[in-house]
XYZ file of C-alpha atoms in Angstrom:
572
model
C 17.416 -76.261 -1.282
C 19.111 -75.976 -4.758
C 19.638 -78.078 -7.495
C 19.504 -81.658 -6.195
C 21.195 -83.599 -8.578
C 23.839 -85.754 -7.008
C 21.909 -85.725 -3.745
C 21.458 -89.471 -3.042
C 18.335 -89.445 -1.035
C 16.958 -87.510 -4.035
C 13.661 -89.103 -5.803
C 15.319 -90.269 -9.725
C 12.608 -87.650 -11.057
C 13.848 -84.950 -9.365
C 15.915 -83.224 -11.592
C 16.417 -79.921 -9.767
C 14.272 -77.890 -7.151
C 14.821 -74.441 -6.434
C 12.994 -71.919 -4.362
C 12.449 -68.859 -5.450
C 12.085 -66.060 -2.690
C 9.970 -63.363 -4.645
C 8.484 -62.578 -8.348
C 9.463 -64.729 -10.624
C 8.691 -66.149 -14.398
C 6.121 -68.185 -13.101
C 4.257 -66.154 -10.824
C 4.192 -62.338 -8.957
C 5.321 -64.190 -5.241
C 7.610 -66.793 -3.970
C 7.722 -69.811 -6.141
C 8.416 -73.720 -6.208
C 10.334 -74.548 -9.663
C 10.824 -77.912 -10.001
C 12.609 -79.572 -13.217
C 11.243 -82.988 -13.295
C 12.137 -86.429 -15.495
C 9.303 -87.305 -17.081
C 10.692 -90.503 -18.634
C 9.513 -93.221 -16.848
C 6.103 -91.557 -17.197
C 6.158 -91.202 -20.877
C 7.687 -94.848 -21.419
C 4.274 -96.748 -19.363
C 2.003 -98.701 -21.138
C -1.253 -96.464 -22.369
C -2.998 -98.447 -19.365
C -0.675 -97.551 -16.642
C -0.559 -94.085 -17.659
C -4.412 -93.856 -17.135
C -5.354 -95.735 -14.502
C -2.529 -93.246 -12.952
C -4.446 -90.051 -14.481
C -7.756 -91.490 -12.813
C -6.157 -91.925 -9.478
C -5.190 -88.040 -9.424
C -8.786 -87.042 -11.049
C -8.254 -86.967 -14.731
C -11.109 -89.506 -15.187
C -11.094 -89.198 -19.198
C -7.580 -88.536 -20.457
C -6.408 -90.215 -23.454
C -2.446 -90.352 -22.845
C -1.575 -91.245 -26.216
C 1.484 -94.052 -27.401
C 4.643 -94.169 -25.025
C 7.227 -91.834 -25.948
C 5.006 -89.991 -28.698
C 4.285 -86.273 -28.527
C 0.478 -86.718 -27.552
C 2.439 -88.613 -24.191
C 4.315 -85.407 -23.713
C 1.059 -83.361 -23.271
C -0.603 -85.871 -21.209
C 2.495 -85.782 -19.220
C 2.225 -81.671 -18.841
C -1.498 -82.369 -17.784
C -0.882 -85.061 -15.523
C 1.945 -83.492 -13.187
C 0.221 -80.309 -13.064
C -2.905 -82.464 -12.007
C -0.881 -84.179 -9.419
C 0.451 -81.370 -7.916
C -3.089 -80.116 -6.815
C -4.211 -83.590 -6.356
C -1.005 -83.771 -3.639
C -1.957 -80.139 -2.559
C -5.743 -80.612 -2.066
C -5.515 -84.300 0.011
C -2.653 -82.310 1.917
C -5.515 -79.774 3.314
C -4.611 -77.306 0.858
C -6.769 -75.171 -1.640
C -6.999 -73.518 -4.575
C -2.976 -73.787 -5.406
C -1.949 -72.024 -8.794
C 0.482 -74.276 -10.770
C 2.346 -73.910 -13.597
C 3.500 -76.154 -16.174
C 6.260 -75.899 -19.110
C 8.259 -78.126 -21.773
C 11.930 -77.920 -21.779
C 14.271 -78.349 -24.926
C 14.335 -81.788 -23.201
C 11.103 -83.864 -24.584
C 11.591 -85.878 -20.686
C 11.973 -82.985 -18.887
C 9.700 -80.264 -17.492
C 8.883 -77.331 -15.495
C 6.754 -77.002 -12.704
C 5.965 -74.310 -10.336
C 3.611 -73.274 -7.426
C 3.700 -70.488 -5.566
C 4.373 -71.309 -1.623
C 4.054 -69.372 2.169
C 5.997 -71.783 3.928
C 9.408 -72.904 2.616
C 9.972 -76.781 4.234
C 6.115 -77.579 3.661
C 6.234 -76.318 0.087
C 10.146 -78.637 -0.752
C 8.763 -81.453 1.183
C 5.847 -81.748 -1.437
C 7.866 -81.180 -4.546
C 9.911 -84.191 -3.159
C 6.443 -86.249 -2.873
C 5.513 -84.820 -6.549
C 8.930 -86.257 -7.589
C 8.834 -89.684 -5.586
C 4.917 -90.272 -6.975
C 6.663 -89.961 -11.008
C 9.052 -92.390 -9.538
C 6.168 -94.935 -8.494
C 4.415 -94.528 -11.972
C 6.490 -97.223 -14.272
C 5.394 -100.011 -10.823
C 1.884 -99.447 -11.878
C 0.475 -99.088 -8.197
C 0.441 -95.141 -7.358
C -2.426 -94.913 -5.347
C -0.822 -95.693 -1.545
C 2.270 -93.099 -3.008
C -0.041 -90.462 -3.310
C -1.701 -91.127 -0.223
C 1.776 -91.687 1.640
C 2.762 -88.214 -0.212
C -0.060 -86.205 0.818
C 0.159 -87.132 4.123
C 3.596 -86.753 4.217
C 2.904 -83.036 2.987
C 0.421 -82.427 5.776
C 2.680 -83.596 8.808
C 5.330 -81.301 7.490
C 6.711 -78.290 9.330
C 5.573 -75.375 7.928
C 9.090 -73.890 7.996
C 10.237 -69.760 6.683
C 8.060 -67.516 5.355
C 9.338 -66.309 2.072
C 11.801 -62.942 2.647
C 10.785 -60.537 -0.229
C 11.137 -56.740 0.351
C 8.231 -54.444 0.638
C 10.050 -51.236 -0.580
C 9.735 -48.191 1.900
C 11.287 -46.484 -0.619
C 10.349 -45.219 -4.251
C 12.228 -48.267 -6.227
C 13.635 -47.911 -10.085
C 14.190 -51.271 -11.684
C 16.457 -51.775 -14.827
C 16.490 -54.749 -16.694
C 17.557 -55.593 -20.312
C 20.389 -57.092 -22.222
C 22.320 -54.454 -23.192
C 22.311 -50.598 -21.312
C 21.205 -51.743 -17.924
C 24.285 -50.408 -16.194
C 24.879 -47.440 -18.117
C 21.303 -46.665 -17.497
C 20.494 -47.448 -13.936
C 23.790 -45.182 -13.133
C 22.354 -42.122 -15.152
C 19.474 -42.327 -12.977
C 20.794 -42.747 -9.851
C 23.109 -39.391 -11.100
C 20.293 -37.459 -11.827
C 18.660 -38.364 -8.561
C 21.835 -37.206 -7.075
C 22.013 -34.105 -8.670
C 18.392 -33.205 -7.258
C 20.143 -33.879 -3.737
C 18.612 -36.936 -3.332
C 20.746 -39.772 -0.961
C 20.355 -42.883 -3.701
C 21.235 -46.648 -3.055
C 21.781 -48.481 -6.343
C 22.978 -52.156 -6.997
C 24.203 -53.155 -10.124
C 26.960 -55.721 -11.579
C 29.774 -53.824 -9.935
C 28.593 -53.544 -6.427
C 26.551 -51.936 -4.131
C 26.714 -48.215 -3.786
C 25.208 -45.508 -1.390
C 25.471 -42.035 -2.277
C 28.457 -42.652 -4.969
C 30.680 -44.526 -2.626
C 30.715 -48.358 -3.466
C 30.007 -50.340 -0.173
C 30.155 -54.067 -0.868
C 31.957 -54.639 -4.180
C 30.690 -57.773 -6.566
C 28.182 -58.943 -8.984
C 24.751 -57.331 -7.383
C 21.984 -57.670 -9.931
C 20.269 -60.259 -8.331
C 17.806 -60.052 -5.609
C 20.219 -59.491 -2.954
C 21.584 -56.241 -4.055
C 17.812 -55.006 -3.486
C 17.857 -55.871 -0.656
C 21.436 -54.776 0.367
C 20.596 -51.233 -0.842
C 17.238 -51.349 1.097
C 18.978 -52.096 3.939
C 20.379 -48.641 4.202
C 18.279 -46.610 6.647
C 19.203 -43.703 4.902
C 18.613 -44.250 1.462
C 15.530 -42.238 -0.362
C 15.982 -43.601 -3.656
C 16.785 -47.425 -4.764
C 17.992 -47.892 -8.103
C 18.416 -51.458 -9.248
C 20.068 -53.375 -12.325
C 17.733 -56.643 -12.569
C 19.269 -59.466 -14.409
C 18.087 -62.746 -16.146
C 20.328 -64.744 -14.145
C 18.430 -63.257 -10.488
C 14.959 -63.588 -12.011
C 15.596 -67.004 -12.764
C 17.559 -68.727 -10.283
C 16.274 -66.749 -7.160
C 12.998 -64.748 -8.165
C 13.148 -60.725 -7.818
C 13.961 -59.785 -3.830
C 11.123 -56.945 -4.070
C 7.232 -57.121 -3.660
C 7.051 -54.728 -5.977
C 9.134 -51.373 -7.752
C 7.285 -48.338 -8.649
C 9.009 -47.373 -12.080
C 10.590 -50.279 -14.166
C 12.698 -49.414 -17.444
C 13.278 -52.223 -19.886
C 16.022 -51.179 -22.617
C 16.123 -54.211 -24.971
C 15.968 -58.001 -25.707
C 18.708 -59.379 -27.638
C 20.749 -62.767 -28.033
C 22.854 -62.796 -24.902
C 22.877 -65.868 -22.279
C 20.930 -67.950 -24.258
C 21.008 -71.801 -23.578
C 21.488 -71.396 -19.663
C 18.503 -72.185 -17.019
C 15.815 -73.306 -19.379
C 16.131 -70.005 -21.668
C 16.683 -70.689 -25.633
C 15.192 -68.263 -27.461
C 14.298 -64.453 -27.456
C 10.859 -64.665 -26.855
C 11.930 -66.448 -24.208
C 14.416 -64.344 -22.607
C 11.882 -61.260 -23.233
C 9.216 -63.566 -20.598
C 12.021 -63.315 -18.111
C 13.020 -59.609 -18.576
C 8.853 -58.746 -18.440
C 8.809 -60.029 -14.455
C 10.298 -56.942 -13.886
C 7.655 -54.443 -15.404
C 4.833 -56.562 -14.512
C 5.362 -55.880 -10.900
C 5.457 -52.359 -11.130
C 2.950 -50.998 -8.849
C -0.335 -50.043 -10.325
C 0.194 -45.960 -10.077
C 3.572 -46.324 -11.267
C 5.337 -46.629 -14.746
C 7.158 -48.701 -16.967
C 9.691 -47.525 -19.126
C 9.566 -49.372 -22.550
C 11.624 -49.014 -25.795
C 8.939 -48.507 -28.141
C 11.824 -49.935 -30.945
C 12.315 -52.969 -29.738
C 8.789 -55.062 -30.613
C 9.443 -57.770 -27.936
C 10.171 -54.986 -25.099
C 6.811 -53.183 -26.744
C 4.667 -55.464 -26.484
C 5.293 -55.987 -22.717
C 2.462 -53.115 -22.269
C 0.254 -56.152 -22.585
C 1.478 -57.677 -18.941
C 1.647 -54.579 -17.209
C -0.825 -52.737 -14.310
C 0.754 -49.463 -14.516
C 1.045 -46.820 -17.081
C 3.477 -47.311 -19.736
C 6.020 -44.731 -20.906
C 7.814 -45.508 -24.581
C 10.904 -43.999 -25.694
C 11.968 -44.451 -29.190
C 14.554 -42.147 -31.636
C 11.933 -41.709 -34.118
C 8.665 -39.595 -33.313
C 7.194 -41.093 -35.453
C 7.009 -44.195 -34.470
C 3.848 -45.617 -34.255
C 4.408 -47.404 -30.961
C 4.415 -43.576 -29.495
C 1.246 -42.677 -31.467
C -0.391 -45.882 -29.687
C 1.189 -44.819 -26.482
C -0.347 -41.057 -26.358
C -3.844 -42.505 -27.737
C -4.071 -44.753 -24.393
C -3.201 -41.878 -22.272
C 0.765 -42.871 -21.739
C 4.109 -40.897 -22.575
C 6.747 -40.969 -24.165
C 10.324 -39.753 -24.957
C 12.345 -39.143 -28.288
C 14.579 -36.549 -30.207
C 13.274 -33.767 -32.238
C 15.368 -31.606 -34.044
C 18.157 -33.401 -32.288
C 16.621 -32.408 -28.597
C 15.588 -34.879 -25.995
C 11.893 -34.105 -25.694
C 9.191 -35.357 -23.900
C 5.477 -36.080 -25.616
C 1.632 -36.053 -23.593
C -1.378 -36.532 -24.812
C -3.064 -33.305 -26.376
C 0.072 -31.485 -25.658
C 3.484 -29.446 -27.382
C 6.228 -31.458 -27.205
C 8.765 -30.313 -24.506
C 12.082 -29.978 -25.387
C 14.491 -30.665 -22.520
C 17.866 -30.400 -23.649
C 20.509 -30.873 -27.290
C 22.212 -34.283 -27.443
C 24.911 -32.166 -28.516
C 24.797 -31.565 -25.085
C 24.469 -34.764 -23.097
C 28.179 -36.061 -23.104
C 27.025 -39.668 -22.906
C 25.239 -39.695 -26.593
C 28.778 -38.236 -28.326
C 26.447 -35.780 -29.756
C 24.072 -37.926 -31.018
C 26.216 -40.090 -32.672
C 25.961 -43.016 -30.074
C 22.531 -44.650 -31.004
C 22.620 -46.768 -28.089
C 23.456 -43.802 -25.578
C 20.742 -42.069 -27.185
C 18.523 -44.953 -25.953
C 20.237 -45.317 -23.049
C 19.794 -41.146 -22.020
C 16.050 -41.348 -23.175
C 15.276 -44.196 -21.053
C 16.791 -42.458 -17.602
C 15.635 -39.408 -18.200
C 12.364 -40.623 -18.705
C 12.345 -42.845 -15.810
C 13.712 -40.079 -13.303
C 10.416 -38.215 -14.594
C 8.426 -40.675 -13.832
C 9.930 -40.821 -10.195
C 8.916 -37.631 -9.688
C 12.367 -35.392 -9.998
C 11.903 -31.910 -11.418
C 12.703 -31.459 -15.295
C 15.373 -29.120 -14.712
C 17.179 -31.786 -12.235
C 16.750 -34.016 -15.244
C 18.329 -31.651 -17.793
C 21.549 -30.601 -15.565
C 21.493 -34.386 -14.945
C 21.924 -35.079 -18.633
C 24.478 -32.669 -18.908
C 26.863 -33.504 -16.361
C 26.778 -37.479 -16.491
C 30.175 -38.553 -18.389
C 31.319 -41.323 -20.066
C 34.258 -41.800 -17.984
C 35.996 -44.224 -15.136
C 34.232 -41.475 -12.834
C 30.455 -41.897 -13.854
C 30.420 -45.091 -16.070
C 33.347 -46.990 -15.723
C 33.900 -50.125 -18.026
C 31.230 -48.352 -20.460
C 32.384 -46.225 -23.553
C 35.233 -44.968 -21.442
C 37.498 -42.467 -24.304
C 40.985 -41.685 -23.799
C 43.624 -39.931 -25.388
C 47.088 -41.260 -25.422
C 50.241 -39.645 -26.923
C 50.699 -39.560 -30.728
C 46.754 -38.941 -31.155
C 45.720 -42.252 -30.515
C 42.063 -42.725 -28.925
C 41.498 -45.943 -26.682
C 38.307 -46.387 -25.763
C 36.921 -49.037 -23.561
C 33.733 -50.938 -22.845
C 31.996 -54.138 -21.899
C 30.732 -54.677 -25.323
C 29.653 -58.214 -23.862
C 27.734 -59.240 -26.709
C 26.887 -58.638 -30.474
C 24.710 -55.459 -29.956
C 27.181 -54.377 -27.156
C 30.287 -54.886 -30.048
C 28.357 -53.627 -32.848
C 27.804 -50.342 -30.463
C 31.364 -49.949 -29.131
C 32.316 -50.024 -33.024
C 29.441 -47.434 -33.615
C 31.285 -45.125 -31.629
C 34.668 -45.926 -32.845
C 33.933 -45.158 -36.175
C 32.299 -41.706 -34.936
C 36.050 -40.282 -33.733
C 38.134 -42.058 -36.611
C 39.471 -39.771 -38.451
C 38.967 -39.626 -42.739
C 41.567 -42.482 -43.701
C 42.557 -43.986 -40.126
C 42.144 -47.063 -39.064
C 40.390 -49.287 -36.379
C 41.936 -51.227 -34.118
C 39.762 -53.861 -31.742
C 40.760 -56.379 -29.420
C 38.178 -59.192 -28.786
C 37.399 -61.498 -25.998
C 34.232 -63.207 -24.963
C 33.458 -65.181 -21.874
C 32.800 -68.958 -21.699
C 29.628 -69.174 -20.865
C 28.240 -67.922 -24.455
C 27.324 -70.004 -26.900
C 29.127 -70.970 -29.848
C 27.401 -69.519 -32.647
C 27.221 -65.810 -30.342
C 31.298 -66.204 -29.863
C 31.689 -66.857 -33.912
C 29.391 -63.781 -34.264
C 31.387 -61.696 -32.095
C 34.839 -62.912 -34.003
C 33.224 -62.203 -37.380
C 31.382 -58.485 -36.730
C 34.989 -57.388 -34.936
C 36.820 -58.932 -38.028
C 34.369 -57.845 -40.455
C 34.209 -54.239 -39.101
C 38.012 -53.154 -38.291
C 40.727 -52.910 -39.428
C 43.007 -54.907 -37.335
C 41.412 -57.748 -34.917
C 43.236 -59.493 -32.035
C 42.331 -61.433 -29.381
C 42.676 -60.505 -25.597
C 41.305 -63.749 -22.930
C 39.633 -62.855 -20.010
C 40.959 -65.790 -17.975
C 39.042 -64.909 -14.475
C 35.472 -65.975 -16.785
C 36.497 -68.867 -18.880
C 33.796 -70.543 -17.126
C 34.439 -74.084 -17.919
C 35.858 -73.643 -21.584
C 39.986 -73.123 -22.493
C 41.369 -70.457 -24.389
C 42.206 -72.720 -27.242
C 38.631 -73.112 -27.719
C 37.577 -69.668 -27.349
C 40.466 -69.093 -30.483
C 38.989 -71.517 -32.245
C 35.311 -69.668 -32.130
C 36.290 -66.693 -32.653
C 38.896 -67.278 -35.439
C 36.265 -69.542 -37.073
C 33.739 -66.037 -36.932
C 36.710 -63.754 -38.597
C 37.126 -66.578 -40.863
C 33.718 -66.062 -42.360
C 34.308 -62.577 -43.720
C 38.270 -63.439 -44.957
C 40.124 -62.768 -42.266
C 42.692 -65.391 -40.982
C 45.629 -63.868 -39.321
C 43.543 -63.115 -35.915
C 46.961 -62.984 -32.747
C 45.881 -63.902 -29.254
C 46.827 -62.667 -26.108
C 46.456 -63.811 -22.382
C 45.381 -60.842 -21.321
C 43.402 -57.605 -22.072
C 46.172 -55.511 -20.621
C 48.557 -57.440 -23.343
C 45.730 -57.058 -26.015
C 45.845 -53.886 -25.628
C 49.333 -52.709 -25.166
C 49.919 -54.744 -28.839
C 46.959 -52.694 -30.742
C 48.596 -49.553 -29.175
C 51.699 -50.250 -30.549
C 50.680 -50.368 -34.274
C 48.055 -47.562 -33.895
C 49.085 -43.997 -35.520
C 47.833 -40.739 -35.443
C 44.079 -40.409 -36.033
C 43.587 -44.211 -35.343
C 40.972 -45.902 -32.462
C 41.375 -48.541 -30.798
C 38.790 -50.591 -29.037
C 39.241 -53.015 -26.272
C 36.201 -55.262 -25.154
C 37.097 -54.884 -21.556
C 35.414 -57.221 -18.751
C 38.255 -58.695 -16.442
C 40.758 -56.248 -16.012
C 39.301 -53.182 -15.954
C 41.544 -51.420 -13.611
C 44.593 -52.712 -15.044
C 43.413 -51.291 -18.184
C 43.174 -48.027 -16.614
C 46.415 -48.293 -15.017
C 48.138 -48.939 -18.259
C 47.075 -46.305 -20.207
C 47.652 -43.795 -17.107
C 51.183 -45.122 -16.858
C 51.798 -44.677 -20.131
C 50.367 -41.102 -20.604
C 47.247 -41.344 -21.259
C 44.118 -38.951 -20.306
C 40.445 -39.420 -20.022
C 38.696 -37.704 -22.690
C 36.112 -34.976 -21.406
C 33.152 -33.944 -22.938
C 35.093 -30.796 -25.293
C 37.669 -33.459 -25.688
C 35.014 -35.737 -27.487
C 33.276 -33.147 -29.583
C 36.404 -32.131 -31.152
C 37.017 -35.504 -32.318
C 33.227 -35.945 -33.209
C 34.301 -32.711 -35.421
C 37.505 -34.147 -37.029
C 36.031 -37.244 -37.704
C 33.213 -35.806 -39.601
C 35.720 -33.566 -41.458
């Protein structure tokens, strides 16, 4: 069962209930959430509201005036009271429950972990149709009705979470979890390893792409662990999966967390940062006790997930001296970071070990892209901490590409006649653009321009789709805009224009063209471009037209000598 709005035999205080087949925000198993209407509860006369408080066993609460905030927090206490109240007279013990406000002052969140999936819905219907009977004053023969109700219920499913068989890696983040997870499932590779990894694209198995689609969620675990051969599981974890279906895995025995920035926000519940840093910590805090997590030591919300954990934590960080790694090495963890511009690797009590140049990992354009940097710290610290040799990590390193081949859609360079680069990425956000202009800036050559074609999807909010229009028009040279039609997701391009215009706007920029698609986008920006001159395409829904456009009109994927030499001109 799913969201139950619309469903007429629904109680009116059910908002939504969703089950939630493994870890979750709320708790390290298979959850209840249930979004309830609290309204009718915080609208009762102070006397209704208590004699309903002492029929579920708060004998002394004070609920405060209707609708006022000391009602809200009687309201919190209350439901999470009833639900063990329900659960006890049911023949149930010692149930954990959780209790949250919403953005919505007459709405909350409740959840309790469950074993048997139609015992555990039929009570959060009871919890729901025992609100309902609140405002009638008379609750006591509704609780009894719903407890009993509870009992006689079949017990139904177990919950299916995984227990790995398999050493698991688990990426989550908002920006660098693809790039990422693929560098370690190359490295793994490259140590003749046969890996399974899931990530937005699909589900692969040894490089080939089996099942094509968005697999960040909890099924693409379990897809890849379905492979009898598979030694390795690599998996992207997003928000969305956490939230809406809980993490398909018991457990993963190295997590990597890149970063926590504004992407998503406003959708299930999730409005802030600290918020969406709650979410990404599931995935750490259910790495297995001997295992690590993989934390950016820059990146204070990520850091302080070391506080949630059970196994050892690993930092990386660009700076070594950061005082996150100092803390790190005093507790006994590691850590990774570049001195002297080599990726090396820090113990306690111990010379640094210097694994290999960033001049010579293709993916950090010789240092130059900060986020790659992050991004090649993070896998090669996590393929460590798996257990693959340091000299499988190094050739690793050196061979992985940032090209259609090993990252495709992510800081993809090409060359196209005239001495024109195009590069392409995801950029799905404002770190994501403010990285794919990072690089862009690192191959311009002294006195060229930049050329960037934006798009965002529809389910961002405003203020992030003005950002995006004003860093792109703040930042380049020439701004258009190319739609991504397939992920309007409920809005119209008109409206997306208007955002996005309205960001460019901000930092004097008014003449902002639009185009229906990125292929279009992109052919236009090629057309003004000259020699020496980058163009940028935010690239989401037609990725392989994209590539099919530039190879039909003579362009070439950059390789890693290709890159340095414009690394070199640009620099002068």
């Amino acid at each position: 069962m799913g969201n139950v709005r619309g469903v007429a035999d629904a109680p009116g205080s059910l908002v939504e209930l969703r089950v939630l087949e493994g870890p979750n925000l709320y708790f390290p198993r298979a959850a209840i959430k249930l979004t309830l209407d609290i309204a009718g509860l915080a609208a009762v006369p102070e006397d209704t509201a208590r004699r309903f408080a002492q029929r579920i066993g708060l004998r002394n609460a004070r609920p405060g005036p209707p609708d006022s905030g000391f009602r809200q927090r009687f309201a919190l206490r209350a439901v999470g009271r009833l639900v063990r109240a329900i659960a006890s007279e049911s023949g149930a013990t010692r149930l954990a429950v959780r209790v949250r406000p919403t953005s919505d002052q007459h709405q909350i969140v409740v959840a309790f972990p469950w074993r048997h999936r139609n015992r555990a819905q039929v009570m959060g219907t009871a919890i729901a149709e025992v609100l309902d009977a609140v405002p009638g004053g008379e609750v006591d023969a509704v609780v009894d009705e719903a407890a009993a109700r509870v009992a006689a219920a079949e017990p139904g499913d177990a919950p299916h979470t995984l227990m790995p068989k398999v050493p698991v890696v688990a990426v989550t983040g908002t920006n660098g979890k693809t790039t990422t997870s693929r560098m370690i499932a190359h490295i793994a590779r490259t140590a003749g390893k046969l890996v399974g990894w899931s990530n937005t694209d699909g589900i692969y198995v040894d490089g080939v792409m089996v099942e094509e689609g968005d697999y960040s969620g909890p099924s693409g675990a379990g897809r890849v662990l379905a492979h009898p051969e598979v030694e390795l599981a690599v998996t992207e974890t997003a928000r969305g999966g956490i939230l809406l279906k809980g993490i398909g895995l018991t457990r993963n025995d190295v997590s990597v967390v890149t970063n926590v920035s504004a992407d998503h926000l406003g959708l299930q519940g999730i409005d802030t940062l600290d918020q969406l840093a709650e979410v990404k910590g599931v995935v750490p805090k259910i790495t297995r006790k001997g295992g690590w997590a993989i934390l950016n030591a820059d990146d204070p919300r990520v850091f302080a997930m070391r506080g949630t954990i059970k196994a050892h934590p690993w930092v990386f960080s660009r700076d070594p001296g950061s005082p996150a790694i100092r803390e790190v090495l005093s507790d006994g963890g590691r850590a990774t970071t570049v001195i002297d511009g080599w990726v090396s690797v820090l113990l306690p009590n111990r010379d640094p070990d210097p694994l290999v140049e960033l001049v010579d990992v293709p993916m950090t354009l010789a240092g130059l892209s900060r986020f790659n940097v992050e991004n090649a710290l993070a896998a090669a610290s996590a393929a460590l901490a798996i257990g693959l040799s340091r000299e499988v990590v190094v050739e690793g390193l050196r061979s992985f590409r940032p090209d259609a081949e090993h990252n495709p859609g992510r800081m993809n360079f090409f060359s196209l006649p005239g001495s024109v680069t195009v590069v392409i990425d995801l950029a799905h956000n404002e770190a994501g653009l403010e990285a794919l202009l990072e690089i862009m800036n690192g191959v311009r050559r002294p006195g060229c321009r930049l050329l960037l074609g934006l798009g965002a999807v529809g389910d961002r909010t405003d203020d992030l789709i003005e950002m995006l229009g004003e860093i792109g028009a703040r930042d380049s040279d020439v701004v258009a805009i190319g739609h991504k039609l397939r992920y309007l997701r409920g809005r119209t391009t008109e409206e997306l224009e208007g955002l996005i215009r309205a960001g460019a706007e901000r930092v004097g920029v008014t003449d902002v063209p639009a185009y229906d698609t990125e292929v279009d986008c992109l052919a236009a920006l090629v057309a003004q471009a000259s020699a020496g001159d980058v163009v940028g395409l935010m690239c989401h829904a037609q990725r392989q037209e994209v590539y099919d456009w530039i190879a039909a009109h003579d362009g070439t994927a950059d390789n890693p000598e290709t890159l340095r030499e414009k690394v070199k001109l640009a620099r002068g």
